[in-house]
Amino acid sequence: MQLPLAIAFTSITLAAPTDQILATEIATQSDFVQEPGSARVTPRLFPFLNWLCDETVELLFGQPRKKTNIAVLPRDLSTRHVDEVVLRLNVSTSQEAEAVAEAATRLLLDVWSFNKNNVDIRLQKHVVSSFVALLPPSLSDSYSTLIPDLDAAIRNASASSPLDRSLDKMVAGTQSLLTPEAGAENVFFRDYRPLSVIVPWLRYLTAMFPSITQLSSIGLSYEGRDIHALRVGARLGDTTPRRRTLVVTGGMHAREWISTTTVNYVAWSFVTGYGRDPMITKLLDHFDFVFIPVVNPDGAEYTWQVDRLWRKSRQQTDLRFCRGFDLDHAFGFGWGSTDGGSDPCSETYGGNAPWEAVEAAVLANWALDQARSNKAQFIGLIDLHSYSQQIMFPYSYTCDVDPPNLENLEELAVGLAKAIRLYSGESYSVSPACEETVISVPRQNHPPRIGASGGSAIDWFYHELRAHFSYQIKLRDTGSYGFLLPRENIIPTGEEMYNAMKYLGDYLLGNNGIEGVQDRANIRTGQSQPVPPSEQKSTRFI
């Protein structure tokens, strides 16, 4: 009964004001509209039809909380990053890593990315000399400038990415939603989207596919925003307890816009692929997927309105002028395993105690409630971040303890990286998370680390909920743009993760990704053959 209503809705959106389809948050009730890019104001045509469309939008999407004309792209916002640069240091020894860690902590610098080979750090130009003076000669003479003018980079990214205000085309033309291969034609994925667009889009997707989707709020953020979750599965109405469930999260760090849009892309691909793609159909027949695009809605909103590079939540700390918690260091398992991030002004501050961060507690409480009430049996978490193209598995808090299913974790991680490489040619490194979140205290057989490591979401899901296929994946790119990844990368990155998720599903179904790889090979050659029984393995969870 819901589908005809949704189709009827799409048939009248051609007459609806674009702003109201794009986002009910920024809708106006005026009888006049201003043409984009023009100062001319013209009356709306057919006021009654516009009123009817407004009522229909509110019926499906809910009433907007406020009627205001706010800009949804921060192209005109005053930036906080004038005279800032991003440096890259090639770290090759324990002594160098220790020196970088100590200098970054002393100067309260923002470490953008770190891995076995290099560290990217944001700092003001006048601080560069002080920072370099704290480094050994091997680093002070060899660092490079990744982004020479961060303020200009932010402005250029905004200017080159004008918000496509034609979301009504997607709503009116259902073909872009109903065709799984039409990613490049889907208006929604032409650009990054704020919360005021993401939430109506999720509601519309649910209205179009009510039999396999459920949209809910898992709780409220510190500032009172809903944290939305889209559950996708073929048997949502079944009363069978302990449905096998995988959680896919994004937006835990506010500035990582590509993580949010990639969660939405994979969700959309799963929803539209059911009944059309054999692998997706089989996967959704046996598992539920819960997609949470924005774990940190307060921080996400702040990046659109105030500071494009804000990372943490917006919760008040003990220091009045240092707000926010690093949500990925706020979970209870392994919390406080290092001294890093103990300063509320630090970008990796996880609190004075575990679970202080509201959003981390909301996610954990929701998951515990689902598990204790036998509504879900969690078997994995895919936590998307950016940037550096890495696939990491537990544990994050220490390298001295190996997870029980280490061999399977490594095997699947390598398979995910291979699936991405076969699709796009992009290389994703694979490693334990502990080796990529470095502390300043050397450990035997492991390099020293930069930054806090305890309290990670993947560690908590893995240990507390026995979700033994938990990964943190850092998406594109490897440093050319950092967190300012151009919008042209949205669909390619989404497709990379979609192929990786298909491999993951095939692995969980017992085929070790063989079926997914075979499907892609058949598509390229025009052949279609079943996987030979000799290459199949028993299903792990069925």
XYZ file of C-alpha atoms in Angstrom:
542
model
C 0.000 0.000 0.000
C 2.931 2.325 0.546
C 4.422 1.960 -2.909
C 1.479 3.481 -4.847
C 1.534 6.407 -2.435
C 5.239 6.929 -3.099
C 4.701 6.719 -6.862
C 1.825 9.151 -6.626
C 4.093 11.454 -4.702
C 6.754 11.327 -7.401
C 4.205 12.219 -10.073
C 3.431 15.572 -8.504
C 6.917 16.613 -7.471
C 7.515 18.197 -10.858
C 5.397 21.104 -9.669
C 6.921 21.190 -6.210
C 9.437 23.859 -5.192
C 12.912 22.403 -5.480
C 13.956 23.556 -2.011
C 11.178 21.553 -0.398
C 12.116 18.352 -2.193
C 15.814 18.969 -1.572
C 15.360 19.497 2.162
C 12.337 20.216 4.278
C 14.730 21.824 6.753
C 15.229 24.807 4.437
C 11.741 25.010 2.941
C 9.885 28.315 2.888
C 6.170 29.022 2.794
C 6.488 32.219 0.763
C 4.370 32.700 -2.358
C 7.475 33.977 -4.148
C 10.723 32.242 -5.069
C 14.162 33.579 -5.919
C 15.785 32.146 -9.000
C 19.180 30.506 -8.324
C 22.040 32.843 -9.146
C 19.692 35.769 -9.661
C 18.319 38.593 -7.560
C 14.990 38.445 -9.381
C 12.009 37.247 -7.352
C 9.067 35.713 -9.189
C 5.690 34.473 -7.953
C 5.092 30.753 -7.682
C 2.778 29.220 -10.208
C -0.376 27.433 -9.115
C -0.326 28.216 -5.356
C -2.853 25.446 -4.622
C -0.658 22.788 -6.263
C 2.342 24.100 -4.388
C 0.406 23.883 -1.124
C -0.666 20.330 -1.988
C 2.932 19.367 -2.733
C 4.057 20.932 0.521
C 1.492 18.895 2.436
C 2.555 15.703 0.622
C 6.216 16.316 1.405
C 5.389 16.847 5.080
C 3.214 13.716 5.106
C 6.127 11.547 3.916
C 9.095 13.407 5.351
C 7.615 15.038 8.434
C 7.313 18.721 9.224
C 10.497 20.791 9.192
C 11.693 21.904 12.586
C 12.064 25.484 11.418
C 11.431 27.572 8.333
C 14.603 29.369 7.411
C 16.679 30.188 4.363
C 20.110 28.904 5.371
C 22.900 28.160 2.944
C 23.585 24.432 2.709
C 27.098 24.731 1.293
C 29.734 26.607 3.289
C 31.224 28.425 0.303
C 30.695 31.830 1.939
C 31.498 30.890 5.519
C 34.466 32.550 7.170
C 37.112 29.865 7.321
C 39.165 29.130 10.414
C 42.129 27.834 8.469
C 43.825 30.929 7.080
C 47.619 30.563 6.842
C 47.489 26.824 7.529
C 49.310 24.068 5.675
C 49.427 20.274 5.707
C 52.879 18.701 5.913
C 53.896 15.129 5.146
C 56.757 13.458 6.994
C 58.233 10.154 5.849
C 58.717 8.238 9.095
C 60.951 5.167 8.888
C 62.342 4.552 12.399
C 61.015 4.256 15.925
C 62.986 7.323 16.988
C 61.427 9.411 14.226
C 57.923 8.246 15.096
C 58.499 9.042 18.751
C 59.762 12.518 17.921
C 56.746 13.261 15.718
C 54.368 11.996 18.421
C 55.972 14.147 21.104
C 56.068 17.268 18.920
C 52.446 16.878 17.785
C 51.287 16.403 21.383
C 53.300 19.340 22.711
C 52.003 21.742 20.050
C 48.441 20.299 19.990
C 48.630 19.654 16.253
C 45.966 17.984 14.150
C 47.331 14.681 12.806
C 45.395 13.985 9.612
C 46.774 10.593 8.683
C 49.410 8.141 9.837
C 50.673 4.805 8.621
C 53.878 2.826 8.467
C 55.414 5.153 5.906
C 54.305 8.708 6.559
C 52.435 11.144 8.777
C 50.303 14.088 7.579
C 49.902 17.001 10.020
C 47.925 20.254 9.830
C 49.477 23.337 11.379
C 49.757 27.112 10.952
C 52.583 28.422 8.825
C 54.197 30.326 11.682
C 54.324 27.098 13.744
C 56.220 25.140 11.088
C 59.641 26.312 12.269
C 58.865 25.442 15.897
C 57.569 22.035 14.873
C 60.539 21.243 12.645
C 62.931 22.293 15.422
C 61.552 19.472 17.587
C 62.270 16.832 14.936
C 65.487 14.940 14.249
C 67.547 16.137 11.251
C 66.408 13.171 9.166
C 62.861 14.580 9.278
C 63.456 18.302 9.533
C 65.348 18.256 6.222
C 63.029 15.953 4.287
C 59.407 16.876 4.966
C 57.130 17.939 2.112
C 54.150 20.270 1.871
C 51.030 18.336 0.950
C 48.611 21.289 0.934
C 50.393 24.682 0.836
C 47.276 26.823 1.429
C 44.525 25.044 3.344
C 42.182 28.030 3.323
C 42.363 28.218 -0.470
C 41.881 24.448 -0.739
C 38.663 24.648 1.296
C 37.354 27.559 -0.766
C 38.268 25.860 -4.038
C 36.569 22.646 -2.960
C 33.383 24.559 -2.164
C 33.497 26.630 -5.338
C 34.125 23.633 -7.574
C 31.318 21.691 -5.946
C 28.136 23.763 -6.349
C 25.213 22.070 -4.644
C 22.978 20.449 -7.214
C 19.564 21.766 -6.301
C 17.678 19.378 -8.581
C 16.993 16.497 -6.223
C 13.387 16.645 -7.381
C 14.566 15.133 -10.670
C 15.623 12.028 -8.797
C 12.339 11.918 -6.899
C 10.244 12.515 -10.006
C 12.205 10.084 -12.146
C 12.156 6.819 -10.242
C 14.359 5.119 -12.829
C 17.472 6.544 -11.150
C 16.491 4.754 -7.973
C 15.166 1.566 -9.476
C 18.160 0.745 -11.672
C 21.134 -0.581 -9.678
C 23.590 0.218 -12.483
C 22.465 3.841 -12.712
C 24.789 5.196 -10.026
C 26.264 7.789 -12.340
C 22.767 9.073 -13.127
C 21.605 9.349 -9.542
C 21.316 13.029 -8.686
C 21.809 12.400 -4.982
C 25.372 11.159 -5.488
C 26.523 14.029 -7.662
C 27.645 15.912 -4.584
C 28.068 15.749 -0.840
C 24.822 16.329 1.050
C 24.012 17.905 4.425
C 21.760 16.301 7.020
C 18.813 18.337 5.790
C 19.030 16.443 2.490
C 20.220 13.046 3.719
C 17.311 12.467 6.107
C 14.517 13.180 3.556
C 16.368 11.016 1.041
C 16.470 8.116 3.514
C 12.755 8.555 4.169
C 12.024 8.554 0.465
C 14.106 5.424 -0.070
C 12.160 3.714 2.699
C 8.845 4.811 1.202
C 9.839 3.422 -2.192
C 11.017 0.045 -0.828
C 8.917 -0.610 2.288
C 9.188 -4.407 2.145
C 12.971 -4.534 2.617
C 13.767 -1.290 4.488
C 13.063 0.213 7.899
C 14.195 3.673 8.974
C 14.507 4.457 12.669
C 16.378 6.603 15.146
C 18.742 4.755 17.463
C 18.851 7.748 19.807
C 19.642 11.443 20.113
C 22.954 13.241 19.847
C 24.266 15.686 22.459
C 22.455 18.568 20.737
C 19.263 16.570 20.298
C 19.552 15.402 16.683
C 18.332 11.952 15.665
C 20.952 9.367 14.753
C 19.204 7.589 11.890
C 19.643 3.932 10.991
C 18.392 2.237 7.817
C 17.847 -1.498 8.238
C 17.851 -3.458 4.981
C 16.838 -7.108 4.763
C 14.433 -9.456 3.003
C 12.742 -10.733 6.168
C 12.209 -7.636 8.261
C 8.708 -8.747 9.192
C 9.762 -12.192 10.395
C 9.460 -12.973 14.077
C 12.522 -15.220 13.947
C 14.805 -14.079 16.775
C 18.474 -13.187 16.493
C 18.569 -12.105 12.883
C 22.207 -12.164 11.723
C 23.163 -8.508 11.363
C 26.046 -6.416 10.064
C 26.355 -2.732 10.928
C 27.844 -0.201 8.498
C 28.672 3.197 10.006
C 29.999 6.501 8.687
C 30.394 10.073 9.807
C 31.917 9.207 13.182
C 34.463 11.930 12.450
C 32.536 14.913 11.141
C 34.908 16.154 8.450
C 35.067 12.777 6.709
C 32.224 13.486 4.302
C 33.166 10.649 1.949
C 32.433 8.112 4.707
C 28.848 9.333 5.053
C 28.070 9.427 1.349
C 29.674 5.990 0.865
C 27.419 4.438 3.517
C 24.451 5.937 1.660
C 25.764 4.665 -1.665
C 26.207 1.091 -0.450
C 22.763 1.175 1.193
C 21.166 2.432 -2.011
C 23.012 -0.210 -4.049
C 21.801 -2.984 -1.745
C 18.211 -1.771 -1.766
C 17.986 -1.359 -5.528
C 19.989 -4.533 -6.169
C 17.613 -6.847 -4.302
C 15.808 -9.078 -6.795
C 18.122 -7.954 -9.600
C 21.604 -8.919 -8.439
C 21.784 -12.618 -7.410
C 24.510 -12.016 -4.816
C 22.706 -9.081 -3.159
C 19.429 -11.013 -3.191
C 21.008 -14.050 -1.545
C 22.822 -11.853 0.963
C 19.700 -9.960 2.055
C 17.778 -13.219 2.280
C 20.175 -14.409 4.973
C 21.391 -11.226 6.700
C 20.181 -7.821 7.794
C 22.350 -4.765 7.216
C 21.987 -1.675 9.383
C 23.364 1.455 7.720
C 24.091 4.424 10.007
C 25.401 7.184 7.720
C 26.016 9.870 10.362
C 27.000 8.681 13.832
C 28.062 12.234 14.701
C 25.233 14.493 13.416
C 26.189 17.503 15.561
C 29.712 17.522 14.207
C 28.464 16.934 10.661
C 26.156 19.929 10.868
C 29.008 22.013 12.261
C 31.182 21.181 9.236
C 28.465 22.549 6.947
C 27.792 25.686 8.933
C 31.005 26.733 10.689
C 34.205 24.709 10.212
C 34.656 22.321 7.285
C 37.487 20.473 9.073
C 35.822 19.906 12.452
C 36.473 16.314 13.580
C 34.945 15.627 16.993
C 31.436 15.737 18.410
C 30.064 19.037 19.780
C 29.632 17.950 23.381
C 30.900 20.273 26.106
C 34.042 19.111 27.921
C 35.589 20.211 31.210
C 37.310 23.048 29.382
C 34.874 25.678 28.227
C 36.647 26.545 24.985
C 37.525 22.980 23.982
C 34.404 21.163 22.860
C 33.942 17.701 21.498
C 34.919 14.054 21.932
C 36.648 11.756 19.487
C 33.895 9.157 19.250
C 36.277 6.460 18.090
C 38.167 6.683 21.383
C 35.108 6.835 23.636
C 33.937 3.196 23.694
C 34.421 1.145 26.845
C 36.631 -1.711 25.680
C 40.348 -0.930 25.829
C 39.572 2.653 26.787
C 42.461 4.665 28.180
C 45.079 2.168 27.044
C 47.452 5.055 26.313
C 48.057 8.560 27.575
C 47.373 10.042 24.165
C 44.289 12.189 23.797
C 43.951 13.054 27.492
C 43.692 16.786 26.769
C 40.141 18.029 25.989
C 41.651 20.277 23.320
C 43.206 17.283 21.567
C 41.623 15.981 18.380
C 41.779 12.453 19.854
C 40.211 13.290 23.233
C 38.041 10.365 24.323
C 36.887 11.754 27.671
C 37.879 11.400 31.304
C 36.114 8.042 31.442
C 34.580 5.624 28.921
C 31.125 6.380 27.558
C 31.266 10.106 28.273
C 30.581 10.804 24.609
C 26.812 10.757 24.121
C 26.835 9.426 20.564
C 29.165 6.511 21.376
C 26.927 5.532 24.298
C 23.820 5.773 22.096
C 25.296 3.441 19.477
C 26.447 0.940 22.101
C 23.150 0.993 24.033
C 21.189 0.444 20.842
C 23.387 -2.507 19.876
C 23.170 -4.020 23.365
C 19.388 -3.656 23.355
C 19.175 -5.378 19.966
C 21.374 -8.236 21.173
C 19.763 -8.712 24.606
C 16.246 -8.697 23.188
C 17.251 -11.320 20.608
C 16.441 -8.947 17.769
C 19.913 -9.223 16.266
C 22.995 -11.398 16.306
C 25.805 -9.059 15.336
C 28.424 -10.704 13.190
C 30.333 -7.664 11.971
C 30.916 -3.919 11.910
C 32.199 -1.971 8.913
C 33.211 1.465 10.212
C 34.040 3.792 7.313
C 36.494 6.672 7.685
C 38.933 8.651 5.566
C 41.558 8.970 4.360
C 44.618 6.792 3.400
C 43.035 3.697 1.804
C 43.529 1.217 4.627
C 41.617 -1.842 5.836
C 42.207 -2.421 9.542
C 40.976 -5.097 11.931
C 41.054 -5.549 15.756
C 42.643 -4.904 18.014
C 43.223 -1.175 17.999
C 44.052 -0.713 21.664
C 47.109 -3.002 21.716
C 49.338 -5.103 19.501
C 50.213 -7.433 22.387
C 46.951 -9.407 22.163
C 45.790 -11.188 19.016
C 42.065 -11.635 18.284
C 40.923 -15.292 18.380
C 40.022 -15.423 14.681
C 43.063 -13.479 13.476
C 43.603 -15.744 10.483
C 40.037 -15.245 9.227
C 40.220 -11.495 9.824
C 43.397 -11.235 7.758
C 42.054 -13.508 5.041
C 38.869 -11.518 4.618
C 40.673 -8.168 4.788
C 43.023 -9.203 2.006
C 40.003 -10.349 -0.006
C 38.269 -6.991 0.473
C 41.381 -5.175 -0.731
C 41.606 -7.503 -3.714
C 37.956 -6.918 -4.629
C 38.595 -3.165 -4.646
C 41.755 -3.536 -6.695
C 40.016 -5.740 -9.272
C 37.268 -3.160 -9.652
C 39.152 0.135 -9.745
C 42.866 -0.602 -9.578
C 43.159 1.294 -6.279
C 45.368 -0.264 -3.615
C 44.183 -0.557 -0.007
C 46.711 -1.675 2.604
C 45.779 -4.304 5.210
C 46.994 -4.342 8.811
C 45.920 -4.649 12.449
C 44.475 -1.355 13.656
C 47.043 -1.218 16.458
C 49.835 -0.722 13.934
C 48.162 2.321 12.415
C 47.213 4.316 15.510
C 50.581 4.670 17.081
C 51.495 5.420 20.707
C 54.651 7.164 21.789
C 55.876 4.207 23.876
C 57.795 1.592 21.839
C 56.597 -1.980 22.169
C 58.539 -5.102 21.387
C 58.401 -6.048 17.688
C 56.050 -3.133 16.924
C 56.819 0.430 15.827
C 55.891 3.273 18.206
C 52.578 4.933 17.525
C 51.235 8.457 17.074
C 47.964 9.284 18.842
C 45.542 7.532 21.167
C 44.486 3.969 20.410
C 41.978 2.785 23.032
C 38.194 2.883 23.021
C 37.658 2.037 19.361
C 34.251 1.035 17.994
C 35.620 -1.992 16.137
C 37.271 -3.301 19.316
C 34.079 -2.905 21.339
C 31.818 -4.558 18.751
C 34.341 -7.349 18.292
C 34.879 -8.093 21.988
C 31.569 -7.225 23.651
C 29.099 -8.284 20.951
C 31.231 -11.052 19.418
C 30.933 -9.339 16.029
C 33.988 -11.178 14.795
C 34.189 -9.593 11.346
C 34.742 -5.983 12.393
C 36.804 -3.612 10.291
C 37.661 0.052 10.096
C 38.158 1.067 6.476
C 39.764 4.365 5.551
C 38.571 5.385 2.105
C 40.106 7.554 -0.614
C 42.507 9.148 -1.125
C 46.161 8.728 -0.137
C 46.791 12.392 0.605
C 46.429 14.539 -2.506
C 43.168 16.013 -1.188
C 42.909 14.567 2.305
C 39.502 15.320 3.805
C 38.651 17.628 0.882
C 38.123 14.804 -1.600
C 36.420 16.197 -4.745
C 32.868 15.140 -5.434
C 33.968 13.294 -8.591
C 35.255 10.568 -6.254
C 31.869 9.901 -4.626
C 30.598 7.287 -7.069
C 33.982 5.563 -7.680
C 34.538 5.277 -3.926
C 30.998 4.034 -3.430
C 31.482 1.410 -6.117
C 34.732 0.276 -4.508
C 32.982 -0.319 -1.204
C 29.966 -1.888 -2.900
C 32.253 -4.474 -4.535
C 34.058 -5.013 -1.245
C 30.738 -5.567 0.538
C 29.680 -8.097 -2.091
C 32.921 -9.962 -1.457
C 32.216 -9.788 2.282
C 28.757 -11.243 1.726
C 30.089 -14.023 -0.442
C 32.657 -14.845 2.233
C 30.004 -14.998 4.947
C 27.919 -17.278 2.744
C 30.843 -19.688 2.606
C 32.263 -19.035 -0.849
C 35.361 -17.053 0.207
C 34.451 -14.421 -2.337
C 34.735 -16.889 -5.231
C 31.167 -16.362 -6.392
C 31.506 -12.585 -6.404
C 34.791 -12.695 -8.295
C 33.322 -15.214 -10.749
C 30.285 -12.971 -11.322
C 32.528 -10.020 -12.165
C 34.615 -12.194 -14.515
C 31.451 -13.473 -16.212
C 30.196 -9.952 -16.697
C 33.455 -8.994 -18.390
C 33.489 -12.069 -20.661
C 29.758 -12.241 -21.280
C 29.568 -15.733 -19.777
C 27.509 -16.977 -16.886
C 28.577 -20.143 -15.104
C 27.939 -21.458 -11.609
C 30.798 -21.861 -9.192
C 32.148 -25.427 -9.436
C 31.236 -27.488 -6.344
C 34.904 -28.255 -5.797
C 35.560 -24.519 -5.265
C 32.675 -23.984 -2.868
C 32.989 -24.111 0.892
C 30.388 -24.656 3.544
C 28.381 -21.619 4.557
C 29.635 -20.043 7.768
C 26.418 -18.597 9.167
C 23.525 -20.503 7.599
